[in-house]
PDB file of C-alpha atoms and ligand atoms in Angstrom:
ATOM      1  CA  UNK A 707      16.286 246.998-119.975  1.00 82.00           C
ATOM      2  CA  UNK A 708      14.218 243.867-120.595  1.00 86.00           C
ATOM      3  CA  UNK A 709      17.964 242.124-121.645  1.00 91.00           C
ATOM      4  CA  UNK A 710      19.217 242.653-117.514  1.00 94.00           C
ATOM      5  CA  UNK A 711      16.018 240.385-116.440  1.00 97.00           C
ATOM      6  CA  UNK A 712      16.887 236.748-115.561  1.00 96.00           C
ATOM      7  CA  UNK A 713      13.207 235.668-114.816  1.00 97.00           C
ATOM      8  CA  UNK A 714       9.793 237.187-114.495  1.00 98.00           C
ATOM      9  CA  UNK A 715       8.791 236.613-111.206  1.00 98.00           C
ATOM     10  CA  UNK A 716       4.906 238.027-111.353  1.00 98.00           C
ATOM     11  CA  UNK A 717       3.514 238.577-114.744  1.00 98.00           C
ATOM     12  CA  UNK A 718       1.267 241.688-115.615  1.00 98.00           C
ATOM     13  CA  UNK A 719      -1.807 239.511-115.697  1.00 98.00           C
ATOM     14  CA  UNK A 720      -0.996 237.871-112.226  1.00 98.00           C
ATOM     15  CA  UNK A 721      -0.567 241.457-110.550  1.00 98.00           C
ATOM     16  CA  UNK A 722      -4.030 242.730-112.285  1.00 98.00           C
ATOM     17  CA  UNK A 723      -5.800 239.606-110.685  1.00 98.00           C
ATOM     18  CA  UNK A 724      -4.299 239.967-107.272  1.00 98.00           C
ATOM     19  CA  UNK A 725      -5.010 244.049-107.210  1.00 98.00           C
ATOM     20  CA  UNK A 726      -8.427 242.992-108.559  1.00 98.00           C
ATOM     21  CA  UNK A 727      -8.825 240.811-105.295  1.00 98.00           C
ATOM     22  CA  UNK A 728      -7.104 243.206-103.045  1.00 98.00           C
ATOM     23  CA  UNK A 729      -9.372 245.732-104.178  1.00 98.00           C
ATOM     24  CA  UNK A 730     -12.169 243.785-103.128  1.00 98.00           C
ATOM     25  CA  UNK A 731     -11.188 243.057 -99.631  1.00 98.00           C
ATOM     26  CA  UNK A 732     -10.077 246.840 -99.229  1.00 98.00           C
ATOM     27  CA  UNK A 733     -13.738 248.129-100.693  1.00 98.00           C
ATOM     28  CA  UNK A 734     -15.422 245.712 -97.922  1.00 98.00           C
ATOM     29  CA  UNK A 735     -13.000 246.607 -95.089  1.00 98.00           C
ATOM     30  CA  UNK A 736     -13.199 250.547 -95.820  1.00 98.00           C
ATOM     31  CA  UNK A 737     -16.771 250.940 -96.814  1.00 98.00           C
ATOM     32  CA  UNK A 738     -18.180 254.274 -94.990  1.00 97.00           C
ATOM     33  CA  UNK A 739     -14.724 254.738 -93.309  1.00 98.00           C
ATOM     34  CA  UNK A 740     -13.481 257.781 -95.830  1.00 98.00           C
ATOM     35  CA  UNK A 741      -9.676 256.325 -95.343  1.00 98.00           C
ATOM     36  CA  UNK A 742      -6.530 258.101 -96.143  1.00 98.00           C
ATOM     37  CA  UNK A 743      -4.265 255.922 -98.539  1.00 98.00           C
ATOM     38  CA  UNK A 744      -0.914 257.130 -97.716  1.00 98.00           C
ATOM     39  CA  UNK A 745       1.764 255.960-100.313  1.00 98.00           C
ATOM     40  CA  UNK A 746       5.487 255.755 -99.496  1.00 97.00           C
ATOM     41  CA  UNK A 747       7.383 257.618-102.566  1.00 95.00           C
ATOM     42  CA  UNK A 748       8.560 256.701-104.761  1.00 93.00           C
ATOM     43  CA  UNK A 749       8.461 252.789-105.015  1.00 95.00           C
ATOM     44  CA  UNK A 750       4.901 252.639-104.713  1.00 98.00           C
ATOM     45  CA  UNK A 751       3.711 254.961-107.403  1.00 97.00           C
ATOM     46  CA  UNK A 752       2.559 252.171-109.756  1.00 98.00           C
ATOM     47  CA  UNK A 753       1.082 249.847-107.310  1.00 98.00           C
ATOM     48  CA  UNK A 754      -0.513 252.850-105.647  1.00 98.00           C
ATOM     49  CA  UNK A 755      -2.263 253.912-109.284  1.00 98.00           C
ATOM     50  CA  UNK A 756      -3.866 250.631-109.887  1.00 98.00           C
ATOM     51  CA  UNK A 757      -4.713 249.829-106.129  1.00 98.00           C
ATOM     52  CA  UNK A 758      -6.533 253.093-105.828  1.00 98.00           C
ATOM     53  CA  UNK A 759      -8.597 252.628-108.856  1.00 98.00           C
ATOM     54  CA  UNK A 760      -9.833 249.210-107.371  1.00 98.00           C
ATOM     55  CA  UNK A 761     -10.905 250.542-104.018  1.00 98.00           C
ATOM     56  CA  UNK A 762     -14.561 251.290-104.606  1.00 98.00           C
ATOM     57  CA  UNK A 763     -15.813 253.368-101.842  1.00 98.00           C
ATOM     58  CA  UNK A 764     -14.715 257.140-101.059  1.00 98.00           C
ATOM     59  CA  UNK A 765     -11.256 257.671 -99.822  1.00 98.00           C
ATOM     60  CA  UNK A 766      -8.428 260.407-100.038  1.00 98.00           C
ATOM     61  CA  UNK A 767      -4.851 259.805-101.365  1.00 98.00           C
ATOM     62  CA  UNK A 768      -1.782 261.517 -99.358  1.00 98.00           C
ATOM     63  CA  UNK A 769       2.026 260.392 -99.902  1.00 98.00           C
ATOM     64  CA  UNK A 770       4.946 260.775 -97.909  1.00 98.00           C
ATOM     65  CA  UNK A 771       8.792 260.571 -99.125  1.00 96.00           C
ATOM     66  CA  UNK A 772      11.401 258.845 -96.569  1.00 94.00           C
ATOM     67  CA  UNK A 773      14.743 258.294 -97.476  1.00 85.00           C
ATOM     68  CA  UNK A 774      18.065 256.575 -97.144  1.00 77.00           C
ATOM     69  CA  UNK A 775      17.956 253.528 -99.544  1.00 55.00           C
ATOM     70  CA  UNK A 776      20.762 253.036-101.964  1.00 56.00           C
ATOM     71  CA  UNK A 777      21.691 250.017-104.222  1.00 47.00           C
ATOM     72  CA  UNK A 778      20.336 246.440-102.890  1.00 48.00           C
ATOM     73  CA  UNK A 779      20.959 247.094 -99.321  1.00 54.00           C
ATOM     74  CA  UNK A 780      18.747 249.196 -96.890  1.00 51.00           C
ATOM     75  CA  UNK A 781      20.913 251.439 -94.114  1.00 51.00           C
ATOM     76  CA  UNK A 782      18.048 251.632 -91.861  1.00 57.00           C
ATOM     77  CA  UNK A 783      18.876 255.312 -91.292  1.00 80.00           C
ATOM     78  CA  UNK A 784      15.538 256.907 -92.346  1.00 88.00           C
ATOM     79  CA  UNK A 785      14.806 260.524 -92.807  1.00 89.00           C
ATOM     80  CA  UNK A 786      11.213 262.002 -93.743  1.00 94.00           C
ATOM     81  CA  UNK A 787      12.028 264.057 -97.124  1.00 93.00           C
ATOM     82  CA  UNK A 788       8.417 264.862 -97.282  1.00 97.00           C
ATOM     83  CA  UNK A 789       5.576 264.816 -94.894  1.00 98.00           C
ATOM     84  CA  UNK A 790       1.972 263.805 -95.617  1.00 98.00           C
ATOM     85  CA  UNK A 791      -0.213 267.286 -96.135  1.00 98.00           C
ATOM     86  CA  UNK A 792      -3.215 265.897 -94.458  1.00 97.00           C
ATOM     87  CA  UNK A 793      -4.127 265.883 -90.597  1.00 98.00           C
ATOM     88  CA  UNK A 794      -4.818 262.237 -90.084  1.00 98.00           C
ATOM     89  CA  UNK A 795      -5.804 262.965 -86.248  1.00 98.00           C
ATOM     90  CA  UNK A 796      -8.893 260.617 -85.915  1.00 98.00           C
ATOM     91  CA  UNK A 797      -8.713 259.148 -89.255  1.00 98.00           C
ATOM     92  CA  UNK A 798      -8.714 255.643 -90.727  1.00 98.00           C
ATOM     93  CA  UNK A 799      -5.228 255.675 -92.413  1.00 98.00           C
ATOM     94  CA  UNK A 800      -4.062 253.115 -94.915  1.00 98.00           C
ATOM     95  CA  UNK A 801      -0.055 252.953 -95.701  1.00 98.00           C
ATOM     96  CA  UNK A 802       0.582 251.539 -99.152  1.00 98.00           C
ATOM     97  CA  UNK A 803       4.029 250.186 -99.761  1.00 98.00           C
ATOM     98  CA  UNK A 804       5.838 248.462-102.811  1.00 98.00           C
ATOM     99  CA  UNK A 805       7.695 245.917-100.617  1.00 98.00           C
ATOM    100  CA  UNK A 806       8.156 245.024 -96.900  1.00 97.00           C
ATOM    101  CA  UNK A 807      11.935 244.046 -96.970  1.00 96.00           C
ATOM    102  CA  UNK A 808      13.934 244.409 -93.711  1.00 94.00           C
ATOM    103  CA  UNK A 809      11.464 246.293 -92.236  1.00 95.00           C
ATOM    104  CA  UNK A 810      13.283 249.546 -91.419  1.00 92.00           C
ATOM    105  CA  UNK A 811      11.199 251.538 -93.881  1.00 93.00           C
ATOM    106  CA  UNK A 812       7.984 250.076 -92.832  1.00 96.00           C
ATOM    107  CA  UNK A 813       8.446 250.218 -89.014  1.00 95.00           C
ATOM    108  CA  UNK A 814       9.615 254.076 -89.573  1.00 95.00           C
ATOM    109  CA  UNK A 815       6.401 255.085 -91.545  1.00 97.00           C
ATOM    110  CA  UNK A 816       4.187 252.796 -89.272  1.00 97.00           C
ATOM    111  CA  UNK A 817       5.568 254.705 -85.986  1.00 96.00           C
ATOM    112  CA  UNK A 818       5.742 258.206 -87.687  1.00 97.00           C
ATOM    113  CA  UNK A 819       2.138 258.095 -88.691  1.00 98.00           C
ATOM    114  CA  UNK A 820       0.943 256.479 -85.464  1.00 98.00           C
ATOM    115  CA  UNK A 821       2.181 259.369 -83.644  1.00 98.00           C
ATOM    116  CA  UNK A 822      -0.166 261.485 -85.130  1.00 98.00           C
ATOM    117  CA  UNK A 823      -2.936 259.642 -83.650  1.00 98.00           C
ATOM    118  CA  UNK A 824      -4.799 258.256 -86.394  1.00 98.00           C
ATOM    119  CA  UNK A 825      -8.336 256.465 -85.488  1.00 98.00           C
ATOM    120  CA  UNK A 826      -7.012 253.078 -87.303  1.00 98.00           C
ATOM    121  CA  UNK A 827      -3.622 252.442 -89.286  1.00 98.00           C
ATOM    122  CA  UNK A 828      -3.147 249.516 -91.457  1.00 98.00           C
ATOM    123  CA  UNK A 829      -0.516 248.336 -93.925  1.00 98.00           C
ATOM    124  CA  UNK A 830      -1.276 247.169 -97.264  1.00 98.00           C
ATOM    125  CA  UNK A 831       2.215 246.061 -99.400  1.00 98.00           C
ATOM    126  CA  UNK A 832       2.541 244.889-102.647  1.00 98.00           C
ATOM    127  CA  UNK A 833       5.316 242.567-101.974  1.00 98.00           C
ATOM    128  CA  UNK A 834       6.494 241.029 -98.842  1.00 98.00           C
ATOM    129  CA  UNK A 835       9.987 239.166 -98.454  1.00 97.00           C
ATOM    130  CA  UNK A 836       9.699 237.980 -94.795  1.00 96.00           C
ATOM    131  CA  UNK A 837      13.244 235.949 -95.056  1.00 96.00           C
ATOM    132  CA  UNK A 838      14.853 239.487 -94.946  1.00 95.00           C
ATOM    133  CA  UNK A 839      13.074 240.834 -91.931  1.00 95.00           C
ATOM    134  CA  UNK A 840      15.451 242.630 -89.255  1.00 94.00           C
ATOM    135  CA  UNK A 841      15.221 240.799 -85.942  1.00 92.00           C
ATOM    136  CA  UNK A 842      12.881 243.032 -83.594  1.00 91.00           C
ATOM    137  CA  UNK A 843      10.516 244.090 -86.518  1.00 94.00           C
ATOM    138  CA  UNK A 844       7.326 242.393 -85.357  1.00 92.00           C
ATOM    139  CA  UNK A 845       4.777 244.438 -87.679  1.00 95.00           C
ATOM    140  CA  UNK A 846       2.394 242.186 -89.699  1.00 94.00           C
ATOM    141  CA  UNK A 847       1.278 243.637 -92.788  1.00 98.00           C
ATOM    142  CA  UNK A 848      -2.533 243.615 -92.969  1.00 98.00           C
ATOM    143  CA  UNK A 849      -2.896 243.045 -96.611  1.00 98.00           C
ATOM    144  CA  UNK A 850      -0.267 241.567 -98.854  1.00 98.00           C
ATOM    145  CA  UNK A 851      -0.006 241.120-102.581  1.00 98.00           C
ATOM    146  CA  UNK A 852       2.513 238.387-103.146  1.00 98.00           C
ATOM    147  CA  UNK A 853       5.183 236.650-101.018  1.00 98.00           C
ATOM    148  CA  UNK A 854       8.439 236.494-102.213  1.00 97.00           C
ATOM    149  CA  UNK A 855      11.611 234.585-102.092  1.00 96.00           C
ATOM    150  CA  UNK A 856      14.784 236.416-101.109  1.00 95.00           C
ATOM    151  CA  UNK A 857      15.618 237.476-104.427  1.00 93.00           C
ATOM    152  CA  UNK A 858      16.454 241.370-105.459  1.00 93.00           C
ATOM    153  CA  UNK A 859      13.254 242.200-107.781  1.00 96.00           C
ATOM    154  CA  UNK A 860      12.594 245.185-110.281  1.00 97.00           C
ATOM    155  CA  UNK A 861       9.859 246.448-111.902  1.00 98.00           C
ATOM    156  CA  UNK A 862       6.331 247.849-111.290  1.00 98.00           C
ATOM    157  CA  UNK A 863       7.809 250.681-109.249  1.00 98.00           C
ATOM    158  CA  UNK A 864      10.633 248.918-107.833  1.00 97.00           C
ATOM    159  CA  UNK A 865      14.268 250.242-108.892  1.00 96.00           C
ATOM    160  CA  UNK A 866      17.623 249.163-109.059  1.00 95.00           C
ATOM    161  CA  UNK A 867      19.661 252.123-108.690  1.00 94.00           C
ATOM    162  CA  UNK A 868      16.566 254.052-109.780  1.00 94.00           C
ATOM    163  CA  UNK A 869      15.971 251.964-113.273  1.00 96.00           C
ATOM    164  CA  UNK A 870      13.726 249.389-113.482  1.00 97.00           C
ATOM    165  CA  UNK A 871      10.942 250.924-112.324  1.00 97.00           C
ATOM    166  CA  UNK A 872       8.649 251.032-115.597  1.00 97.00           C
ATOM    167  CA  UNK A 873       8.862 247.685-116.376  1.00 97.00           C
ATOM    168  CA  UNK A 874       5.313 246.130-116.293  1.00 98.00           C
ATOM    169  CA  UNK A 875       5.914 243.264-114.349  1.00 98.00           C
ATOM    170  CA  UNK A 876       8.365 241.906-111.231  1.00 98.00           C
ATOM    171  CA  UNK A 877      11.389 240.552-112.205  1.00 98.00           C
ATOM    172  CA  UNK A 878      14.890 239.061-111.030  1.00 96.00           C
ATOM    173  CA  UNK A 879      17.825 240.927-112.301  1.00 94.00           C
ATOM    174  CA  UNK A 880      20.610 239.181-113.831  1.00 92.00           C
ATOM    175  CA  UNK A 881      23.824 239.309-111.723  1.00 86.00           C
ATOM    176  CA  UNK A 882      25.649 241.525-114.658  1.00 88.00           C
ATOM    177  CA  UNK A 883      23.265 244.163-114.221  1.00 88.00           C
ATOM    178  CA  UNK A 884      24.316 244.628-110.525  1.00 78.00           C
ATOM    179  CA  UNK A 885      27.974 244.986-112.210  1.00 70.00           C
ATOM    180  CA  UNK A 886      29.049 241.698-110.787  1.00 61.00           C
TER     181      UNK A 886
HETATM  182  P1  LIG B2118      13.110 248.012 -96.164  1.00 75.97           P
HETATM  183  O1  LIG B2118      14.196 247.121 -96.028  1.00 75.97           O
HETATM  184  O2  LIG B2118      11.870 247.169 -95.700  1.00 75.97           O
HETATM  185  O3  LIG B2118      12.983 249.099 -95.269  1.00 75.97           O
HETATM  186  O4  LIG B2118      12.779 248.216 -97.770  1.00 75.97           O
HETATM  187  C1  LIG B2118      13.045 249.856 -97.967  1.00 75.97           C
HETATM  188  C2  LIG B2118      13.058 249.797 -99.452  1.00 75.97           C
HETATM  189  O5  LIG B2118      14.088 249.099-100.192  1.00 75.97           O
HETATM  190  C3  LIG B2118      11.337 249.293-100.104  1.00 75.97           C
HETATM  191  O6  LIG B2118      10.866 250.036 -99.674  1.00 75.97           O
HETATM  192  C4  LIG B2118      11.953 249.486-101.549  1.00 75.97           C
HETATM  193  O7  LIG B2118      12.180 250.589-101.941  1.00 75.97           O
HETATM  194  C5  LIG B2118      13.580 249.032-101.353  1.00 75.97           C
HETATM  195  N1  LIG B2118      13.714 247.556-101.745  1.00 75.97           N
HETATM  196  C6  LIG B2118      14.034 246.590-100.791  1.00 75.97           C
HETATM  197  N2  LIG B2118      13.894 245.187-101.426  1.00 75.97           N
HETATM  198  C7  LIG B2118      13.985 245.663-102.636  1.00 75.97           C
HETATM  199  C8  LIG B2118      13.939 244.749-103.811  1.00 75.97           C
HETATM  200  O8  LIG B2118      13.932 243.503-103.843  1.00 75.97           O
HETATM  201  N3  LIG B2118      14.127 245.369-104.931  1.00 75.97           N
HETATM  202  C9  LIG B2118      13.862 246.810-105.153  1.00 75.97           C
HETATM  203  N4  LIG B2118      14.203 247.812-104.152  1.00 75.97           N
HETATM  204  C10 LIG B2118      13.654 247.234-102.892  1.00 75.97           C
HETATM  205 MG1  LIG B2119       9.993 252.334-101.328  1.00 75.97          MG
END
């Protein structure tokens, strides 16, 4: 697994520090709001587990699972495979995502949750890759962990064909690992 990594882009220590900073921000912004934190599966699980423990004010957890993504390109064809379980009408909702790439997933998730009439709806993404954004997607992430260059990254929950999610850092794959 490690042998397939060309370079480490964000180290475990950098991740830990940034999540602590984001945690302080979120704790401040959501004080007394009892937000529902919605994680978008599966890529977000590692970030979610770390992030939620740095939010030091009462909150609730929920997840949704959308799908369409295969290999290294997104089709933009989204379906809800598993919807959230809570009623978010009139509640403060924060979406947690692993990466804001072309924006298809986040745009879909955002609209889907917005239709359930939350009191507020914000986005926290661990990674932002603005160079890849599809034209027409204007959604802005309210909280960003790191902005990354236009390279395919793995680790810390992010996969290539379902592998590498368990790497504790963010790395760039060697071209050979794609079968190139
Ligand atoms: P979108 O292109 O913004 O819709 O991104 C959709 C999903 O593609 C993300 O939630 C990730 O699961 C996956 N994805 C996008 N870019 C990368 C990457 O560089 N590495 C691994 N997964 C990615
Ligand atoms: Mg994902």
